Amino acid sequence: SHKVYSLYTNTSQAYWHDGSKSGMPLSSAPQGIYMVTSGTHFNGGCCYDYGDGETSRTYVAGPSMDSIYFGSCTIWAHGAGSGPWIMADMEDGMVIGNSNTPSITYKYVTAIEKNNGTTEWALRGGDATTGALSTIYKGALPGGKNPMKKQGSVVLGAGGDCCYSNNTASSGTFYEGAIVAGYPSDATEDAVQANVISAGYGK
């Protein structure tokens, strides 16, 4: 029964901060991300990301970013149905791991991406108001993404070219989230999901 204040962004709107000298994981260091986002405010534009991006706010080839994506973009990868989907943006396109991943249509969505930086990554997600997380994908890093080359900026609502020319085509809503050093266990993420549910989104 308390108001929740979100960051609601439309196209040409995004957030960026250089965290490379204040604790953001760099290069191939492992990293975990979770966010609570809206399953009703999204689009197919590139790229509604939350995570670790370039410090230049411009495109840098290779796995220079590691972020979670939510939306219905189909340019590089997508799941089943018409979306939206949880995917990862490691620069040079989104990856989903499993093209049979169903669309996620909850009003409030918990989205998780983790990457150990050298061998393995995973996507998980679920309803932010009830139930358990599902593992969407867990497996080897795609070709060309090993090792990661993270630069350490915080991006929200855009890809690696965040804010440089206001050309981001994405939209979305951010309610809460965190980017952490290390490769969180499923049990840790399950505890985060339980805490998110206890907040009572939509009630």
PDB file of C-alpha atoms in Angstrom:
ATOM      1  CA  SER A   1       0.000   0.000   0.000  1.00  0.00           C
ATOM      2  CA  HIS A   2       2.972   2.338  -0.517  1.00  0.00           C
ATOM      3  CA  LYS A   3       3.810   4.173  -3.719  1.00  0.00           C
ATOM      4  CA  VAL A   4       6.734   2.853  -5.726  1.00  0.00           C
ATOM      5  CA  TYR A   5       8.629   5.397  -7.804  1.00  0.00           C
ATOM      6  CA  SER A   6      10.016   4.020 -11.031  1.00  0.00           C
ATOM      7  CA  LEU A   7      12.309   5.308 -13.755  1.00  0.00           C
ATOM      8  CA  TYR A   8       9.992   5.425 -16.775  1.00  0.00           C
ATOM      9  CA  THR A   9      11.878   6.008 -20.027  1.00  0.00           C
ATOM     10  CA  ASN A  10      10.775   6.353 -23.614  1.00  0.00           C
ATOM     11  CA  THR A  11      12.886   6.558 -26.757  1.00  0.00           C
ATOM     12  CA  SER A  12      15.844   8.965 -26.599  1.00  0.00           C
ATOM     13  CA  GLN A  13      15.884   8.698 -22.795  1.00  0.00           C
ATOM     14  CA  ALA A  14      18.425   6.725 -20.760  1.00  0.00           C
ATOM     15  CA  TYR A  15      20.754   6.783 -17.744  1.00  0.00           C
ATOM     16  CA  TRP A  16      24.547   6.410 -17.705  1.00  0.00           C
ATOM     17  CA  HIS A  17      27.215   6.611 -15.011  1.00  0.00           C
ATOM     18  CA  ASP A  18      30.931   5.814 -15.116  1.00  0.00           C
ATOM     19  CA  GLY A  19      31.424   3.272 -12.344  1.00  0.00           C
ATOM     20  CA  SER A  20      34.761   1.926 -13.576  1.00  0.00           C
ATOM     21  CA  LYS A  21      36.667   3.380 -10.605  1.00  0.00           C
ATOM     22  CA  SER A  22      34.031   2.775  -7.955  1.00  0.00           C
ATOM     23  CA  GLY A  23      33.417  -0.951  -7.824  1.00  0.00           C
ATOM     24  CA  MET A  24      31.813  -2.037 -11.101  1.00  0.00           C
ATOM     25  CA  PRO A  25      33.143  -5.403 -12.356  1.00  0.00           C
ATOM     26  CA  LEU A  26      35.746  -4.968 -15.093  1.00  0.00           C
ATOM     27  CA  SER A  27      37.142  -7.086 -17.922  1.00  0.00           C
ATOM     28  CA  SER A  28      36.479 -10.805 -17.306  1.00  0.00           C
ATOM     29  CA  ALA A  29      35.505 -10.458 -13.630  1.00  0.00           C
ATOM     30  CA  PRO A  30      32.259 -12.331 -12.819  1.00  0.00           C
ATOM     31  CA  GLN A  31      29.074 -10.299 -12.476  1.00  0.00           C
ATOM     32  CA  GLY A  32      25.425 -10.746 -11.545  1.00  0.00           C
ATOM     33  CA  ILE A  33      22.439  -8.476 -12.301  1.00  0.00           C
ATOM     34  CA  TYR A  34      18.806  -8.411 -11.274  1.00  0.00           C
ATOM     35  CA  MET A  35      16.063  -5.916 -12.019  1.00  0.00           C
ATOM     36  CA  VAL A  36      12.341  -5.549 -11.587  1.00  0.00           C
ATOM     37  CA  THR A  37      10.798  -4.108 -14.730  1.00  0.00           C
ATOM     38  CA  SER A  38       7.433  -3.688 -16.419  1.00  0.00           C
ATOM     39  CA  GLY A  39       5.919  -6.400 -18.596  1.00  0.00           C
ATOM     40  CA  THR A  40       3.528  -3.859 -20.111  1.00  0.00           C
ATOM     41  CA  HIS A  41       5.819  -0.928 -20.951  1.00  0.00           C
ATOM     42  CA  PHE A  42       8.381  -2.090 -23.501  1.00  0.00           C
ATOM     43  CA  ASN A  43       9.031  -2.002 -27.231  1.00  0.00           C
ATOM     44  CA  GLY A  44      11.082  -3.619 -29.972  1.00  0.00           C
ATOM     45  CA  GLY A  45      13.708  -0.911 -30.175  1.00  0.00           C
ATOM     46  CA  CYS A  46      17.362  -1.316 -29.293  1.00  0.00           C
ATOM     47  CA  CYS A  47      18.101  -1.619 -26.512  1.00  0.00           C
ATOM     48  CA  TYR A  48      16.446  -1.527 -23.079  1.00  0.00           C
ATOM     49  CA  ASP A  49      19.477  -2.686 -21.058  1.00  0.00           C
ATOM     50  CA  TYR A  50      20.517  -2.552 -17.436  1.00  0.00           C
ATOM     51  CA  GLY A  51      24.084  -3.459 -16.644  1.00  0.00           C
ATOM     52  CA  ASP A  52      27.745  -2.880 -17.423  1.00  0.00           C
ATOM     53  CA  GLY A  53      28.561  -0.827 -20.524  1.00  0.00           C
ATOM     54  CA  GLU A  54      31.227   1.185 -22.273  1.00  0.00           C
ATOM     55  CA  THR A  55      32.784   4.151 -20.500  1.00  0.00           C
ATOM     56  CA  SER A  56      32.967   6.133 -23.750  1.00  0.00           C
ATOM     57  CA  ARG A  57      29.168   6.013 -24.240  1.00  0.00           C
ATOM     58  CA  THR A  58      29.951   4.850 -27.768  1.00  0.00           C
ATOM     59  CA  TYR A  59      30.007   1.437 -29.437  1.00  0.00           C
ATOM     60  CA  VAL A  60      33.129  -0.651 -28.787  1.00  0.00           C
ATOM     61  CA  ALA A  61      33.327  -3.977 -30.629  1.00  0.00           C
ATOM     62  CA  GLY A  62      33.554  -7.266 -28.789  1.00  0.00           C
ATOM     63  CA  PRO A  63      32.098  -8.313 -25.424  1.00  0.00           C
ATOM     64  CA  SER A  64      32.689  -4.819 -24.020  1.00  0.00           C
ATOM     65  CA  MET A  65      29.408  -4.771 -22.101  1.00  0.00           C
ATOM     66  CA  ASP A  66      27.429  -7.244 -19.998  1.00  0.00           C
ATOM     67  CA  SER A  67      23.841  -6.311 -19.324  1.00  0.00           C
ATOM     68  CA  ILE A  68      20.339  -7.677 -19.070  1.00  0.00           C
ATOM     69  CA  TYR A  69      17.835  -6.746 -21.780  1.00  0.00           C
ATOM     70  CA  PHE A  70      14.029  -6.750 -21.655  1.00  0.00           C
ATOM     71  CA  GLY A  71      11.791  -6.104 -24.640  1.00  0.00           C
ATOM     72  CA  SER A  72      10.618  -7.467 -27.967  1.00  0.00           C
ATOM     73  CA  CYS A  73      13.607  -6.652 -30.201  1.00  0.00           C
ATOM     74  CA  THR A  74      14.172  -9.382 -32.812  1.00  0.00           C
ATOM     75  CA  ILE A  75      17.193  -8.003 -34.667  1.00  0.00           C
ATOM     76  CA  TRP A  76      19.765 -10.436 -33.244  1.00  0.00           C
ATOM     77  CA  ALA A  77      17.889 -13.050 -31.210  1.00  0.00           C
ATOM     78  CA  HIS A  78      14.457 -13.723 -29.748  1.00  0.00           C
ATOM     79  CA  GLY A  79      12.345 -16.327 -28.048  1.00  0.00           C
ATOM     80  CA  ALA A  80       8.980 -17.831 -28.907  1.00  0.00           C
ATOM     81  CA  GLY A  81       5.861 -15.752 -29.491  1.00  0.00           C
ATOM     82  CA  SER A  82       5.889 -12.004 -29.930  1.00  0.00           C
ATOM     83  CA  GLY A  83       7.755 -11.115 -26.723  1.00  0.00           C
ATOM     84  CA  PRO A  84       8.826  -9.508 -24.556  1.00  0.00           C
ATOM     85  CA  TRP A  85      11.804 -11.661 -23.584  1.00  0.00           C
ATOM     86  CA  ILE A  86      14.691 -11.546 -21.121  1.00  0.00           C
ATOM     87  CA  MET A  87      17.961 -11.574 -23.031  1.00  0.00           C
ATOM     88  CA  ALA A  88      21.576 -10.545 -22.476  1.00  0.00           C
ATOM     89  CA  ASP A  89      23.404  -7.756 -24.296  1.00  0.00           C
ATOM     90  CA  MET A  90      27.133  -8.469 -24.450  1.00  0.00           C
ATOM     91  CA  GLU A  91      27.586  -5.935 -27.280  1.00  0.00           C
ATOM     92  CA  ASP A  92      27.301  -6.788 -30.964  1.00  0.00           C
ATOM     93  CA  GLY A  93      23.767  -8.007 -30.417  1.00  0.00           C
ATOM     94  CA  MET A  94      21.534  -9.702 -27.884  1.00  0.00           C
ATOM     95  CA  VAL A  95      21.790 -13.375 -26.951  1.00  0.00           C
ATOM     96  CA  ILE A  96      19.071 -15.536 -25.436  1.00  0.00           C
ATOM     97  CA  GLY A  97      20.625 -19.013 -25.436  1.00  0.00           C
ATOM     98  CA  ASN A  98      17.325 -20.810 -26.069  1.00  0.00           C
ATOM     99  CA  SER A  99      15.100 -19.694 -28.957  1.00  0.00           C
ATOM    100  CA  ASN A 100      12.186 -21.647 -27.439  1.00  0.00           C
ATOM    101  CA  THR A 101      12.090 -19.292 -24.449  1.00  0.00           C
ATOM    102  CA  PRO A 102       8.449 -18.203 -23.994  1.00  0.00           C
ATOM    103  CA  SER A 103       7.327 -14.593 -23.997  1.00  0.00           C
ATOM    104  CA  ILE A 104       7.055 -13.068 -20.519  1.00  0.00           C
ATOM    105  CA  THR A 105       3.795 -11.197 -20.000  1.00  0.00           C
ATOM    106  CA  TYR A 106       3.641 -10.575 -16.250  1.00  0.00           C
ATOM    107  CA  LYS A 107       2.746  -7.026 -15.215  1.00  0.00           C
ATOM    108  CA  TYR A 108       5.891  -6.905 -13.052  1.00  0.00           C
ATOM    109  CA  VAL A 109       8.910  -8.955 -14.111  1.00  0.00           C
ATOM    110  CA  THR A 110      11.992 -10.090 -12.208  1.00  0.00           C
ATOM    111  CA  ALA A 111      14.846 -10.445 -14.704  1.00  0.00           C
ATOM    112  CA  ILE A 112      18.274 -11.887 -13.894  1.00  0.00           C
ATOM    113  CA  GLU A 113      21.497 -12.278 -15.870  1.00  0.00           C
ATOM    114  CA  LYS A 114      24.806 -13.585 -14.579  1.00  0.00           C
ATOM    115  CA  ASN A 115      28.118 -14.196 -16.304  1.00  0.00           C
ATOM    116  CA  ASN A 116      31.320 -15.628 -14.835  1.00  0.00           C
ATOM    117  CA  GLY A 117      33.316 -13.769 -17.476  1.00  0.00           C
ATOM    118  CA  THR A 118      35.173 -16.708 -18.975  1.00  0.00           C
ATOM    119  CA  THR A 119      33.055 -19.837 -19.412  1.00  0.00           C
ATOM    120  CA  GLU A 120      29.401 -19.658 -18.291  1.00  0.00           C
ATOM    121  CA  TRP A 121      26.388 -17.344 -18.258  1.00  0.00           C
ATOM    122  CA  ALA A 122      22.714 -17.685 -17.344  1.00  0.00           C
ATOM    123  CA  LEU A 123      19.335 -15.987 -17.631  1.00  0.00           C
ATOM    124  CA  ARG A 124      16.524 -16.365 -15.091  1.00  0.00           C
ATOM    125  CA  GLY A 125      13.179 -14.675 -14.645  1.00  0.00           C
ATOM    126  CA  GLY A 126       9.720 -14.739 -13.176  1.00  0.00           C
ATOM    127  CA  ASP A 127       6.673 -12.912 -11.904  1.00  0.00           C
ATOM    128  CA  ALA A 128       7.797 -10.216  -9.446  1.00  0.00           C
ATOM    129  CA  THR A 129       4.578 -10.618  -7.459  1.00  0.00           C
ATOM    130  CA  THR A 130       4.475 -14.388  -6.891  1.00  0.00           C
ATOM    131  CA  GLY A 131       6.127 -17.724  -7.563  1.00  0.00           C
ATOM    132  CA  ALA A 132       9.607 -19.029  -8.233  1.00  0.00           C
ATOM    133  CA  LEU A 133      12.190 -17.983 -10.771  1.00  0.00           C
ATOM    134  CA  SER A 134      12.644 -20.058 -13.909  1.00  0.00           C
ATOM    135  CA  THR A 135      16.028 -20.703 -15.474  1.00  0.00           C
ATOM    136  CA  ILE A 136      15.710 -19.533 -19.067  1.00  0.00           C
ATOM    137  CA  TYR A 137      19.204 -20.557 -20.069  1.00  0.00           C
ATOM    138  CA  LYS A 138      22.429 -21.697 -18.457  1.00  0.00           C
ATOM    139  CA  GLY A 139      25.432 -22.708 -20.498  1.00  0.00           C
ATOM    140  CA  ALA A 140      28.692 -21.827 -22.173  1.00  0.00           C
ATOM    141  CA  LEU A 141      29.446 -18.267 -23.241  1.00  0.00           C
ATOM    142  CA  PRO A 142      28.767 -17.744 -26.954  1.00  0.00           C
ATOM    143  CA  GLY A 143      31.628 -17.661 -29.432  1.00  0.00           C
ATOM    144  CA  GLY A 144      33.522 -14.397 -29.340  1.00  0.00           C
ATOM    145  CA  LYS A 145      32.336 -13.611 -25.794  1.00  0.00           C
ATOM    146  CA  ASN A 146      35.129 -15.412 -23.959  1.00  0.00           C
ATOM    147  CA  PRO A 147      36.739 -13.715 -22.161  1.00  0.00           C
ATOM    148  CA  MET A 148      34.490 -10.760 -21.431  1.00  0.00           C
ATOM    149  CA  LYS A 149      35.934  -7.240 -21.715  1.00  0.00           C
ATOM    150  CA  LYS A 150      33.661  -5.201 -19.466  1.00  0.00           C
ATOM    151  CA  GLN A 151      34.451  -1.493 -19.102  1.00  0.00           C
ATOM    152  CA  GLY A 152      32.479  -0.597 -15.985  1.00  0.00           C
ATOM    153  CA  SER A 153      29.857   2.024 -16.736  1.00  0.00           C
ATOM    154  CA  VAL A 154      26.259   1.665 -15.508  1.00  0.00           C
ATOM    155  CA  VAL A 155      23.732   1.782 -18.350  1.00  0.00           C
ATOM    156  CA  LEU A 156      19.962   1.819 -17.939  1.00  0.00           C
ATOM    157  CA  GLY A 157      17.526   2.118 -20.828  1.00  0.00           C
ATOM    158  CA  ALA A 158      20.080   1.985 -23.628  1.00  0.00           C
ATOM    159  CA  GLY A 159      22.882  -0.086 -25.088  1.00  0.00           C
ATOM    160  CA  GLY A 160      26.585   0.667 -25.219  1.00  0.00           C
ATOM    161  CA  ASP A 161      26.031   3.987 -26.985  1.00  0.00           C
ATOM    162  CA  CYS A 162      23.953   5.237 -24.051  1.00  0.00           C
ATOM    163  CA  CYS A 163      23.242   8.968 -24.006  1.00  0.00           C
ATOM    164  CA  TYR A 164      25.948   9.943 -26.492  1.00  0.00           C
ATOM    165  CA  SER A 165      23.536  11.156 -29.173  1.00  0.00           C
ATOM    166  CA  ASN A 166      20.124  10.421 -27.633  1.00  0.00           C
ATOM    167  CA  ASN A 167      19.519   7.842 -30.342  1.00  0.00           C
ATOM    168  CA  THR A 168      18.326   4.964 -28.180  1.00  0.00           C
ATOM    169  CA  ALA A 169      15.122   3.479 -29.638  1.00  0.00           C
ATOM    170  CA  SER A 170      14.001   1.581 -26.545  1.00  0.00           C
ATOM    171  CA  SER A 171      11.454   2.194 -23.827  1.00  0.00           C
ATOM    172  CA  GLY A 172      10.870   0.562 -20.459  1.00  0.00           C
ATOM    173  CA  THR A 173      10.313   0.961 -16.731  1.00  0.00           C
ATOM    174  CA  PHE A 174      12.849   0.252 -13.982  1.00  0.00           C
ATOM    175  CA  TYR A 175      11.570  -0.327 -10.436  1.00  0.00           C
ATOM    176  CA  GLU A 176      14.624  -1.716  -8.653  1.00  0.00           C
ATOM    177  CA  GLY A 177      17.798  -3.653  -9.317  1.00  0.00           C
ATOM    178  CA  ALA A 178      21.442  -4.276  -8.546  1.00  0.00           C
ATOM    179  CA  ILE A 179      24.694  -5.083 -10.312  1.00  0.00           C
ATOM    180  CA  VAL A 180      27.042  -7.157  -8.149  1.00  0.00           C
ATOM    181  CA  ALA A 181      30.560  -8.511  -8.352  1.00  0.00           C
ATOM    182  CA  GLY A 182      30.754 -12.302  -8.362  1.00  0.00           C
ATOM    183  CA  TYR A 183      28.634 -15.096  -9.844  1.00  0.00           C
ATOM    184  CA  PRO A 184      25.536 -15.416  -7.629  1.00  0.00           C
ATOM    185  CA  SER A 185      24.167 -18.856  -6.807  1.00  0.00           C
ATOM    186  CA  ASP A 186      20.623 -19.800  -7.751  1.00  0.00           C
ATOM    187  CA  ALA A 187      19.831 -19.889  -4.038  1.00  0.00           C
ATOM    188  CA  THR A 188      20.928 -16.276  -3.631  1.00  0.00           C
ATOM    189  CA  GLU A 189      18.766 -15.228  -6.566  1.00  0.00           C
ATOM    190  CA  ASP A 190      15.831 -17.190  -5.161  1.00  0.00           C
ATOM    191  CA  ALA A 191      16.221 -15.241  -1.910  1.00  0.00           C
ATOM    192  CA  VAL A 192      16.204 -11.975  -3.895  1.00  0.00           C
ATOM    193  CA  GLN A 193      12.997 -13.086  -5.622  1.00  0.00           C
ATOM    194  CA  ALA A 194      11.380 -13.833  -2.255  1.00  0.00           C
ATOM    195  CA  ASN A 195      12.337 -10.357  -1.057  1.00  0.00           C
ATOM    196  CA  VAL A 196      10.938  -8.752  -4.215  1.00  0.00           C
ATOM    197  CA  ILE A 197       7.652 -10.615  -3.778  1.00  0.00           C
ATOM    198  CA  SER A 198       7.455  -9.466  -0.161  1.00  0.00           C
ATOM    199  CA  ALA A 199       7.496  -5.830  -1.363  1.00  0.00           C
ATOM    200  CA  GLY A 200       3.997  -6.393  -2.763  1.00  0.00           C
ATOM    201  CA  TYR A 201       4.225  -4.838  -6.220  1.00  0.00           C
ATOM    202  CA  GLY A 202       0.767  -3.921  -7.477  1.00  0.00           C
ATOM    203  CA  LYS A 203      -0.964  -4.443  -4.156  1.00  0.00           C
TER     204      LYS A 203
END
